mmCIF file of C-alpha atoms and ligand atoms in Angstrom:
data_model
loop_
_atom_site.group_PDB
_atom_site.id
_atom_site.type_symbol
_atom_site.label_atom_id
_atom_site.label_comp_id
_atom_site.label_asym_id
_atom_site.label_seq_id
_atom_site.Cartn_x
_atom_site.Cartn_y
_atom_site.Cartn_z
ATOM 1 C CA MET A 1 -24.816 -2.536 17.656
ATOM 2 C CA THR A 2 -22.509 -1.406 14.550
ATOM 3 C CA VAL A 3 -24.093 0.835 12.439
ATOM 4 C CA LYS A 4 -24.054 -1.229 8.988
ATOM 5 C CA LYS A 5 -22.066 1.388 6.391
ATOM 6 C CA THR A 6 -21.354 1.561 2.508
ATOM 7 C CA ILE A 7 -17.590 1.086 1.665
ATOM 8 C CA LEU A 8 -15.824 1.728 -1.529
ATOM 9 C CA ILE A 9 -12.108 -0.103 -1.563
ATOM 10 C CA THR A 10 -9.546 0.431 -4.338
ATOM 11 C CA GLY A 11 -7.661 -2.690 -5.660
ATOM 12 C CA ALA A 12 -9.997 -5.172 -4.341
ATOM 13 C CA THR A 13 -9.048 -8.104 -6.677
ATOM 14 C CA ALA A 14 -6.286 -9.468 -4.571
ATOM 15 C CA GLY A 15 -4.252 -9.273 -1.358
ATOM 16 C CA ILE A 16 -5.161 -6.655 1.269
ATOM 17 C CA GLY A 17 -8.145 -5.469 -0.172
ATOM 18 C CA ARG A 18 -9.936 -8.546 -1.699
ATOM 19 C CA HIS A 19 -9.623 -10.124 2.129
ATOM 20 C CA ALA A 20 -10.773 -6.843 3.569
ATOM 21 C CA ALA A 21 -13.880 -6.669 1.176
ATOM 22 C CA LEU A 22 -15.285 -10.116 2.203
ATOM 23 C CA GLU A 23 -14.683 -10.140 5.881
ATOM 24 C CA LEU A 24 -16.431 -6.265 5.674
ATOM 25 C CA ALA A 25 -19.076 -8.194 3.466
ATOM 26 C CA ARG A 26 -19.373 -11.295 5.857
ATOM 27 C CA ARG A 27 -20.136 -8.434 8.584
ATOM 28 C CA GLY A 28 -22.878 -7.117 7.052
ATOM 29 C CA HIS A 29 -21.517 -3.955 5.514
ATOM 30 C CA HIS A 30 -22.332 -2.769 1.794
ATOM 31 C CA VAL A 31 -19.326 -3.694 0.238
ATOM 32 C CA ILE A 32 -18.265 -1.935 -3.098
ATOM 33 C CA ALA A 33 -14.944 -3.952 -4.396
ATOM 34 C CA THR A 34 -12.957 -2.357 -7.142
ATOM 35 C CA GLY A 35 -10.183 -3.321 -9.087
ATOM 36 C CA ARG A 36 -8.831 -3.687 -12.938
ATOM 37 C CA ARG A 37 -9.304 -7.111 -13.354
ATOM 38 C CA GLN A 38 -12.514 -7.726 -14.540
ATOM 39 C CA ASP A 39 -11.941 -12.193 -14.184
ATOM 40 C CA ALA A 40 -10.842 -11.268 -10.565
ATOM 41 C CA LEU A 41 -13.598 -9.028 -10.301
ATOM 42 C CA ASP A 42 -16.318 -11.836 -11.305
ATOM 43 C CA SER A 43 -14.187 -14.609 -9.033
ATOM 44 C CA LEU A 44 -14.535 -12.137 -5.545
ATOM 45 C CA SER A 45 -18.529 -11.816 -6.843
ATOM 46 C CA ARG A 46 -18.857 -15.380 -6.882
ATOM 47 C CA GLU A 47 -17.397 -15.577 -3.430
ATOM 48 C CA SER A 48 -18.631 -13.022 -1.561
ATOM 49 C CA ALA A 49 -22.405 -14.843 -2.807
ATOM 50 C CA GLY A 50 -24.936 -14.120 -0.046
ATOM 51 C CA THR A 51 -23.283 -10.971 1.066
ATOM 52 C CA LYS A 52 -24.001 -7.281 0.250
ATOM 53 C CA LEU A 53 -20.798 -7.318 -1.952
ATOM 54 C CA ASP A 54 -21.036 -5.494 -5.540
ATOM 55 C CA VAL A 55 -17.949 -5.073 -7.748
ATOM 56 C CA MET A 56 -17.353 -2.676 -10.567
ATOM 57 C CA ARG A 57 -14.184 -1.760 -12.599
ATOM 58 C CA LEU A 58 -12.107 1.323 -11.531
ATOM 59 C CA ASP A 59 -8.690 2.420 -12.456
ATOM 60 C CA VAL A 60 -6.996 4.898 -10.026
ATOM 61 C CA THR A 61 -5.130 6.108 -12.226
ATOM 62 C CA ASP A 62 -7.939 6.728 -15.303
ATOM 63 C CA ALA A 63 -9.275 10.162 -14.821
ATOM 64 C CA GLN A 64 -12.902 8.952 -16.380
ATOM 65 C CA SER A 65 -12.886 5.460 -14.878
ATOM 66 C CA ILE A 66 -12.979 7.371 -11.619
ATOM 67 C CA ALA A 67 -15.494 9.735 -12.835
ATOM 68 C CA LYS A 68 -17.449 6.675 -14.436
ATOM 69 C CA ALA A 69 -17.326 4.850 -11.021
ATOM 70 C CA LEU A 70 -18.788 7.865 -9.104
ATOM 71 C CA VAL A 71 -22.093 7.568 -11.345
ATOM 72 C CA GLU A 72 -22.268 4.096 -10.842
ATOM 73 C CA VAL A 73 -22.080 4.474 -6.946
ATOM 74 C CA GLU A 74 -24.831 7.228 -7.074
ATOM 75 C CA GLU A 75 -27.405 4.643 -9.218
ATOM 76 C CA LEU A 76 -25.621 1.918 -6.695
ATOM 77 C CA THR A 77 -26.822 3.244 -3.744
ATOM 78 C CA CYS A 78 -29.800 5.159 -4.834
ATOM 79 C CA GLY A 79 -28.197 8.550 -4.409
ATOM 80 C CA ARG A 80 -27.342 7.879 -0.742
ATOM 81 C CA GLY A 81 -23.297 7.378 -1.288
ATOM 82 C CA ILE A 82 -20.757 5.817 0.769
ATOM 83 C CA ASP A 83 -19.467 6.258 4.450
ATOM 84 C CA VAL A 84 -15.927 4.991 4.034
ATOM 85 C CA LEU A 85 -13.253 5.138 1.481
ATOM 86 C CA ILE A 86 -10.276 2.344 1.333
ATOM 87 C CA ASN A 87 -7.632 3.896 -0.714
ATOM 88 C CA ASN A 88 -5.923 0.329 -0.759
ATOM 89 C CA ALA A 89 -4.620 0.517 -4.592
ATOM 90 C CA GLY A 90 -1.156 0.230 -4.994
ATOM 91 C CA TYR A 91 2.123 -1.680 -5.977
ATOM 92 C CA GLY A 92 5.761 -1.721 -5.116
ATOM 93 C CA GLN A 93 8.598 -1.025 -7.684
ATOM 94 C CA MET A 94 11.286 -2.094 -6.685
ATOM 95 C CA GLY A 95 15.176 -1.157 -7.724
ATOM 96 C CA PRO A 96 17.948 0.862 -6.893
ATOM 97 C CA ILE A 97 17.093 4.937 -7.601
ATOM 98 C CA GLU A 98 19.889 5.127 -10.351
ATOM 99 C CA LEU A 99 18.243 2.348 -12.116
ATOM 100 C CA VAL A 100 14.278 3.001 -11.995
ATOM 101 C CA SER A 101 13.421 4.965 -15.249
ATOM 102 C CA ASP A 102 11.572 8.300 -15.371
ATOM 103 C CA ALA A 103 8.438 6.182 -16.950
ATOM 104 C CA GLU A 104 8.460 3.453 -14.562
ATOM 105 C CA VAL A 105 8.796 6.481 -11.209
ATOM 106 C CA ARG A 106 5.957 8.105 -13.370
ATOM 107 C CA ARG A 107 3.877 5.056 -13.397
ATOM 108 C CA GLN A 108 4.612 4.227 -9.329
ATOM 109 C CA TYR A 109 3.401 7.988 -8.424
ATOM 110 C CA ASP A 110 0.482 7.488 -10.911
ATOM 111 C CA THR A 111 -1.029 5.050 -8.553
ATOM 112 C CA ASN A 112 -0.039 5.053 -5.258
ATOM 113 C CA VAL A 113 -0.460 8.831 -5.020
ATOM 114 C CA PHE A 114 -1.996 10.719 -7.748
ATOM 115 C CA GLY A 115 -4.546 8.175 -8.277
ATOM 116 C CA LEU A 116 -5.282 8.129 -4.768
ATOM 117 C CA LEU A 117 -5.319 11.688 -4.567
ATOM 118 C CA ALA A 118 -7.863 11.603 -7.887
ATOM 119 C CA VAL A 119 -10.177 8.783 -5.857
ATOM 120 C CA THR A 120 -9.869 10.981 -2.505
ATOM 121 C CA ARG A 121 -11.272 14.168 -4.838
ATOM 122 C CA ALA A 122 -14.417 12.843 -6.584
ATOM 123 C CA PHE A 123 -15.560 11.469 -3.497
ATOM 124 C CA LEU A 124 -15.183 13.522 -1.119
ATOM 125 C CA PRO A 125 -18.135 16.128 -1.796
ATOM 126 C CA MET A 126 -20.350 12.604 -1.335
ATOM 127 C CA LEU A 127 -18.769 11.371 2.230
ATOM 128 C CA ARG A 128 -18.915 14.632 3.045
ATOM 129 C CA ALA A 129 -22.737 14.848 2.474
ATOM 130 C CA LYS A 130 -23.053 11.613 4.817
ATOM 131 C CA GLY A 131 -21.242 13.511 7.351
ATOM 132 C CA ALA A 132 -19.518 11.375 9.724
ATOM 133 C CA ALA A 133 -17.645 9.456 7.052
ATOM 134 C CA ARG A 134 -13.821 8.146 6.835
ATOM 135 C CA ILE A 135 -11.325 7.417 4.638
ATOM 136 C CA VAL A 136 -8.318 5.453 4.919
ATOM 137 C CA ASN A 137 -5.551 5.498 3.447
ATOM 138 C CA VAL A 138 -3.312 2.234 3.056
ATOM 139 C CA SER A 139 0.544 3.179 3.252
ATOM 140 C CA SER A 140 3.262 0.887 4.639
ATOM 141 C CA ILE A 141 5.295 0.460 7.210
ATOM 142 C CA GLY A 142 7.807 1.862 4.347
ATOM 143 C CA GLY A 143 5.709 5.409 4.589
ATOM 144 C CA ARG A 144 7.734 5.985 7.610
ATOM 145 C CA VAL A 145 11.171 3.948 7.386
ATOM 146 C CA THR A 146 13.039 3.934 4.164
ATOM 147 C CA PHE A 147 14.663 0.696 2.552
ATOM 148 C CA PRO A 148 17.581 -0.078 0.286
ATOM 149 C CA LEU A 149 15.930 -1.253 -3.824
ATOM 150 C CA MET A 150 12.420 0.361 -2.447
ATOM 151 C CA GLY A 151 13.434 4.037 -2.502
ATOM 152 C CA VAL A 152 10.863 5.068 -5.068
ATOM 153 C CA TYR A 153 8.080 3.141 -3.609
ATOM 154 C CA ASN A 154 8.604 4.482 -0.018
ATOM 155 C CA SER A 155 8.634 7.889 -1.115
ATOM 156 C CA THR A 156 5.242 7.037 -2.334
ATOM 157 C CA LYS A 157 3.429 6.069 0.764
ATOM 158 C CA TYR A 158 5.840 8.678 2.617
ATOM 159 C CA ALA A 159 3.753 11.381 0.476
ATOM 160 C CA VAL A 160 0.369 9.065 1.370
ATOM 161 C CA GLU A 161 1.049 9.596 4.963
ATOM 162 C CA SER A 162 1.938 13.400 4.488
ATOM 163 C CA LEU A 163 -1.226 13.695 1.985
ATOM 164 C CA SER A 164 -3.217 11.748 4.678
ATOM 165 C CA ASP A 165 -2.113 14.030 8.007
ATOM 166 C CA ALA A 166 -3.224 17.187 6.011
ATOM 167 C CA LEU A 167 -6.861 16.179 5.057
ATOM 168 C CA ARG A 168 -6.901 14.498 8.618
ATOM 169 C CA ASN A 169 -7.077 18.399 9.889
ATOM 170 C CA GLU A 170 -8.573 19.539 6.657
ATOM 171 C CA LEU A 171 -11.667 17.499 6.948
ATOM 172 C CA ALA A 172 -12.456 17.046 10.506
ATOM 173 C CA PRO A 173 -14.602 20.340 10.232
ATOM 174 C CA TRP A 174 -17.007 17.860 8.611
ATOM 175 C CA GLY A 175 -16.581 15.309 10.620
ATOM 176 C CA ILE A 176 -14.226 13.041 8.561
ATOM 177 C CA GLN A 177 -11.944 10.823 9.686
ATOM 178 C CA VAL A 178 -9.079 10.136 8.321
ATOM 179 C CA SER A 179 -6.687 6.730 9.232
ATOM 180 C CA LEU A 180 -3.782 5.289 7.756
ATOM 181 C CA LEU A 181 -2.676 1.666 7.623
ATOM 182 C CA GLU A 182 0.882 1.057 7.566
ATOM 183 C CA PRO A 183 0.973 -2.852 7.062
ATOM 184 C CA GLY A 184 4.570 -4.866 7.456
ATOM 185 C CA PRO A 185 5.212 -7.346 5.176
ATOM 186 C CA ILE A 186 1.915 -8.993 4.320
ATOM 187 C CA LYS A 187 1.255 -12.714 1.876
ATOM 188 C CA THR A 188 -0.379 -11.030 -0.818
ATOM 189 C CA GLU A 189 0.491 -10.717 -4.575
ATOM 190 C CA PHE A 190 2.705 -7.715 -3.632
ATOM 191 C CA GLY A 191 6.046 -9.317 -3.472
ATOM 192 C CA ASP A 192 5.816 -11.295 -6.816
ATOM 193 C CA ARG A 193 5.087 -8.077 -8.669
ATOM 194 C CA ALA A 194 7.882 -6.563 -7.069
ATOM 195 C CA MET A 195 10.453 -8.645 -8.153
ATOM 196 C CA ASP A 196 9.177 -8.820 -11.116
ATOM 197 C CA GLY A 197 9.837 -4.939 -11.788
ATOM 198 C CA ILE A 198 13.688 -5.862 -11.257
ATOM 199 C CA SER A 199 13.996 -8.907 -13.281
ATOM 200 C CA HIS A 200 15.235 -7.187 -16.109
ATOM 201 C CA LEU A 201 17.994 -5.348 -13.769
ATOM 202 C CA ARG A 202 19.480 -9.006 -12.956
ATOM 203 C CA ASP A 203 21.559 -10.026 -15.645
ATOM 204 C CA THR A 204 23.352 -6.294 -16.210
ATOM 205 C CA THR A 205 26.486 -5.452 -16.017
ATOM 206 C CA SER A 206 25.534 -2.345 -14.040
ATOM 207 C CA PRO A 207 27.582 -1.832 -10.523
ATOM 208 C CA TYR A 208 24.074 -3.048 -8.795
ATOM 209 C CA ALA A 209 24.270 -6.323 -10.520
ATOM 210 C CA PRO A 210 25.447 -8.606 -7.393
ATOM 211 C CA VAL A 211 22.766 -6.626 -5.078
ATOM 212 C CA VAL A 212 20.251 -7.109 -7.515
ATOM 213 C CA ALA A 213 20.921 -10.837 -7.372
ATOM 214 C CA ARG A 214 20.680 -10.799 -3.397
ATOM 215 C CA ALA A 215 17.224 -9.409 -3.730
ATOM 216 C CA ASP A 216 16.110 -13.013 -4.210
ATOM 217 C CA GLU A 217 16.796 -14.141 -0.580
ATOM 218 C CA MET A 218 15.241 -10.715 0.702
ATOM 219 C CA ALA A 219 12.760 -11.812 -1.033
ATOM 220 C CA LYS A 220 12.623 -15.293 0.126
ATOM 221 C CA GLN A 221 13.179 -13.560 3.754
ATOM 222 C CA PHE A 222 10.068 -11.212 3.330
ATOM 223 C CA GLU A 223 7.883 -14.025 2.343
ATOM 224 C CA SER A 224 8.935 -16.371 5.036
ATOM 225 C CA SER A 225 8.400 -13.448 7.597
ATOM 226 C CA SER A 226 5.034 -12.412 6.036
ATOM 227 C CA TYR A 227 1.706 -12.279 7.976
ATOM 228 C CA GLY A 228 -1.604 -13.887 6.619
ATOM 229 C CA PRO A 229 -4.251 -10.481 5.288
ATOM 230 C CA GLY A 230 -6.381 -11.337 8.386
ATOM 231 C CA THR A 231 -4.114 -8.842 10.309
ATOM 232 C CA THR A 232 -4.555 -5.883 8.275
ATOM 233 C CA THR A 233 -8.533 -6.905 7.815
ATOM 234 C CA ARG A 234 -8.550 -6.390 11.895
ATOM 235 C CA ALA A 235 -7.152 -3.305 11.678
ATOM 236 C CA LEU A 236 -9.707 -2.051 8.576
ATOM 237 C CA VAL A 237 -12.256 -3.453 10.336
ATOM 238 C CA HIS A 238 -11.561 -1.277 13.601
ATOM 239 C CA ALA A 239 -11.102 1.768 11.528
ATOM 240 C CA VAL A 240 -14.639 1.099 9.433
ATOM 241 C CA GLU A 241 -16.287 0.058 12.657
ATOM 242 C CA SER A 242 -15.137 2.152 16.072
ATOM 243 C CA ARG A 243 -16.617 4.941 17.361
ATOM 244 C CA ARG A 244 -13.070 6.732 17.145
ATOM 245 C CA ALA A 245 -10.530 5.290 14.100
ATOM 246 C CA ARG A 246 -7.068 5.565 15.142
ATOM 247 C CA ILE A 247 -5.256 7.990 13.211
ATOM 248 C CA ARG A 248 -2.313 5.223 12.592
ATOM 249 C CA TYR A 249 -2.752 1.130 12.410
ATOM 250 C CA VAL A 250 0.516 -0.758 12.223
ATOM 251 C CA ALA A 251 -0.315 -4.558 11.375
ATOM 252 C CA PRO A 252 1.151 -6.499 12.090
ATOM 253 C CA PHE A 253 1.675 -5.004 15.743
ATOM 254 C CA THR A 254 5.632 -6.413 15.506
ATOM 255 C CA ALA A 255 6.079 -4.214 12.336
ATOM 256 C CA GLY A 256 6.286 -1.539 15.242
ATOM 257 C CA ILE A 257 9.202 -2.537 16.435
ATOM 258 C CA LEU A 258 11.143 -1.786 13.476
ATOM 259 C CA LEU A 259 9.608 2.114 13.534
ATOM 260 C CA TRP A 260 10.033 1.816 17.155
ATOM 261 C CA LEU A 261 14.063 0.940 16.224
ATOM 262 C CA THR A 262 14.331 3.406 13.937
ATOM 263 C CA ALA A 263 13.242 6.084 16.523
ATOM 264 C CA ILE A 264 15.866 5.329 19.144
ATOM 265 C CA VAL A 265 18.756 3.742 16.854
ATOM 266 C CA PRO A 266 21.310 6.265 15.439
ATOM 267 C CA THR A 267 20.518 6.611 11.717
ATOM 268 C CA ARG A 268 24.188 5.046 10.802
ATOM 269 C CA TRP A 269 23.713 2.051 12.808
ATOM 270 C CA MET A 270 20.407 1.477 10.971
ATOM 271 C CA ASP A 271 22.361 1.861 7.672
ATOM 272 C CA ALA A 272 24.800 -0.137 8.782
ATOM 273 C CA VAL A 273 22.354 -2.796 9.391
ATOM 274 C CA MET A 274 20.558 -2.131 6.267
ATOM 275 C CA ARG A 275 23.601 -2.091 3.525
ATOM 276 C CA ARG A 276 25.013 -5.780 4.981
ATOM 277 C CA LEU A 277 21.490 -7.162 4.910
ATOM 278 C CA THR A 278 21.134 -5.791 1.420
ATOM 279 C CA GLY A 279 24.597 -6.485 0.512
ATOM 280 C CA LEU A 280 25.064 -2.834 -0.336
ATOM 281 C CA THR A 281 28.402 -2.883 1.006
ATOM 282 C CA PRO A 282 31.933 -2.545 -1.281
ATOM 283 C CA ARG A 283 33.420 -5.840 -0.103
ATOM 284 C CA ALA A 284 30.311 -7.735 -0.522
ATOM 285 C CA ILE A 285 30.137 -6.423 -4.127
ATOM 286 C CA ALA A 286 33.682 -6.550 -4.741
ATOM 287 C CA ALA A 287 33.084 -10.932 -3.490
ATOM 288 C CA ALA A 288 30.101 -11.388 -5.955
ATOM 289 C CA ALA A 289 31.232 -9.422 -9.322
ATOM 290 C CA PRO A 290 35.496 -8.442 -8.848
ATOM 291 C CA ASN A 291 35.391 -6.744 -12.184
ATOM 292 C CA ALA A 292 32.243 -4.114 -11.365
ATOM 293 C CA PRO A 293 32.737 -0.510 -10.618
ATOM 294 C CA ARG A 294 33.457 -0.271 -6.478
ATOM 295 C CA LEU A 295 30.905 2.328 -4.946
ATOM 296 C CA ALA A 296 33.503 2.905 -1.778
ATOM 297 C CA SER A 297 36.699 1.588 -0.984
ATOM 298 C CA SER A 298 36.475 -2.067 -0.164
ATOM 299 C CA SER A 299 38.084 -1.306 3.450
ATOM 300 C CA ALA A 300 35.541 0.429 4.506
ATOM 301 C CA ALA A 301 33.005 -2.669 4.285
HETATM 302 N N1 NAP B 1 1.628 -6.698 0.959
HETATM 303 C C1 NAP B 1 2.217 -6.285 1.438
HETATM 304 O O1 NAP B 1 3.741 -6.712 2.388
HETATM 305 C C2 NAP B 1 2.057 -4.677 1.705
HETATM 306 C C3 NAP B 1 3.144 -4.015 2.644
HETATM 307 C C4 NAP B 1 2.949 -2.464 2.857
HETATM 308 C C5 NAP B 1 1.570 -2.269 1.938
HETATM 309 N N2 NAP B 1 1.407 -2.968 1.050
HETATM 310 C C6 NAP B 1 0.205 -1.552 0.313
HETATM 311 O O2 NAP B 1 -1.143 -2.447 0.493
HETATM 312 C C7 NAP B 1 -1.771 -2.354 -0.959
HETATM 313 C C8 NAP B 1 -2.409 -3.532 -1.192
HETATM 314 O O3 NAP B 1 -1.850 -4.197 -1.482
HETATM 315 P P1 NAP B 1 -1.203 -6.131 -1.400
HETATM 316 O O4 NAP B 1 -0.332 -6.032 -0.892
HETATM 317 O O5 NAP B 1 -2.923 -6.545 -1.184
HETATM 318 O O6 NAP B 1 -0.778 -6.100 -3.183
HETATM 319 P P2 NAP B 1 -1.308 -7.179 -4.080
HETATM 320 O O7 NAP B 1 -2.549 -8.244 -4.115
HETATM 321 O O8 NAP B 1 -0.618 -6.966 -5.216
HETATM 322 O O9 NAP B 1 -3.020 -5.976 -4.827
HETATM 323 C C9 NAP B 1 -3.078 -5.358 -5.147
HETATM 324 C C10 NAP B 1 -4.046 -4.179 -5.149
HETATM 325 O O10 NAP B 1 -4.285 -3.163 -6.052
HETATM 326 C C11 NAP B 1 -4.429 -3.315 -7.549
HETATM 327 N N3 NAP B 1 -4.202 -1.895 -8.312
HETATM 328 C C12 NAP B 1 -2.818 -2.067 -8.759
HETATM 329 N N4 NAP B 1 -2.840 -1.053 -9.772
HETATM 330 C C13 NAP B 1 -4.426 -0.083 -9.928
HETATM 331 C C14 NAP B 1 -4.757 0.756 -10.707
HETATM 332 N N5 NAP B 1 -4.236 1.558 -11.240
HETATM 333 N N6 NAP B 1 -5.990 1.144 -10.153
HETATM 334 C C15 NAP B 1 -6.546 0.244 -9.572
HETATM 335 N N7 NAP B 1 -6.607 -0.947 -8.972
HETATM 336 C C16 NAP B 1 -5.033 -0.951 -9.125
HETATM 337 C C17 NAP B 1 -4.836 -4.540 -8.118
HETATM 338 O O11 NAP B 1 -5.500 -4.316 -8.715
HETATM 339 P P3 NAP B 1 -5.776 -4.596 -10.549
HETATM 340 O O12 NAP B 1 -4.103 -5.346 -10.950
HETATM 341 O O13 NAP B 1 -6.575 -5.753 -10.862
HETATM 342 O O14 NAP B 1 -5.686 -3.447 -10.730
HETATM 343 C C18 NAP B 1 -4.810 -5.238 -6.570
HETATM 344 O O15 NAP B 1 -6.212 -5.614 -6.199
HETATM 345 C C19 NAP B 1 -1.116 -1.510 -1.605
HETATM 346 O O16 NAP B 1 -1.054 0.220 -1.570
HETATM 347 C C20 NAP B 1 0.775 -2.069 -0.948
HETATM 348 O O17 NAP B 1 1.510 -0.866 -0.995
HETATM 349 C C21 NAP B 1 1.404 -3.928 0.950
#
C-alpha cells in the first residue's frame, strides 16, 4: 500500500499543477495547493471537496509570501511538515533575445529560477527533518533543447536542470530524492500566456516582425500536438509514490524522441530544421517583409 504523503505544489491554480493537485488529493495524499490567484484557489478548493486538499496563497517571487507560507504549513500540519515539494510555478517568456527587455528577462528568472530556489531553501530544513523526503522540479524538454524565440525561457529551464542535478547529490545524504519533470507540449494556459508576451512585437518594424507573425502558426501547431495534463500527472504520481523516484521524467514519452534526435543528429542539421520551421531564413524574411533588414545573404536560404 502506498504511504500517504503531505505534498506542497507551487503554481497549482492552473494547468499541470492544478491537475496533479486534484489527482494526488484523490489518491489520498494531503495536498497543499498554492498559487497567487485567490479566485482560482477558491475554485480548486470547491472542486476538491471530499479530499484532503488545502489551498494557500504563495507567490514564489515574494520572500514575505514564502515566509508566511512556511509558518502556515507548520500550523496546518501541526509541526509535521511536508514530505514532498513540487516546484511547478513558472511561465514562458517568448521573443527574440534581442527584443526581450531586461525587465522581462529578470521577471522570467525571478519566477522560474530564483523563485524555485527560494521556495526550496525555505522548505529544506522541514524536508530534511522528515527524512526520505522528495523534491520534484518542473523543468521542460526546453531545459535540454533550445528553440528559437524561446531562448530566455529555455535558459531558465537549463538552470533548473543544473540546480536539480546539484541538489540531487547534495541532499542524498539525508535521503532526499530530487527528480525533474520535463514536459513536452501540454494543453494548459502556458501557450496563451507565452503568446501574450510577444503580442507587442507583432506590429513593429523590427527585423523579426515576420518571424513573430509566424509564431501564431507555430502556436497552432503547438496546440494541436499538445497532450492533456494527465500525462504529466502520471509522472508526478510516480515521482511521489514509487519507492525510488526517477531522476528525469519526460512526459509525454514521445517528447523524448526530440531529445534523442538532438543527441544523434548533427547540431547544424537541427539548426537548419528549426530555422526553417520558425521562418528564420533570409529568404523567408525577405519574402514576408521585402524592406526589412536582412539577417544574412538571401542566397543562403
Ligand atoms: N504547458 C507546457 O507545454 C509546458 C511545457 C514544458 C514545461 N512547462 C512547465 O510547467 C510548469 C507549469 O506550467 P503550465 O503549463 O501548467 O502553465 P499554466 O497553466 O500557465 O500554469 C502556471 C502556474 O504557475 C503559476 N505561477 C506563475 N507565476 C507564479 C508566481 N510568481 N508564484 C506562484 N505561482 C506562479 C500560475 O499561478 P498564478 O498565476 O495563479 O500565480 C499557474 O498556476 C511551468 O514551470 C512551465 O514552465 C509547461
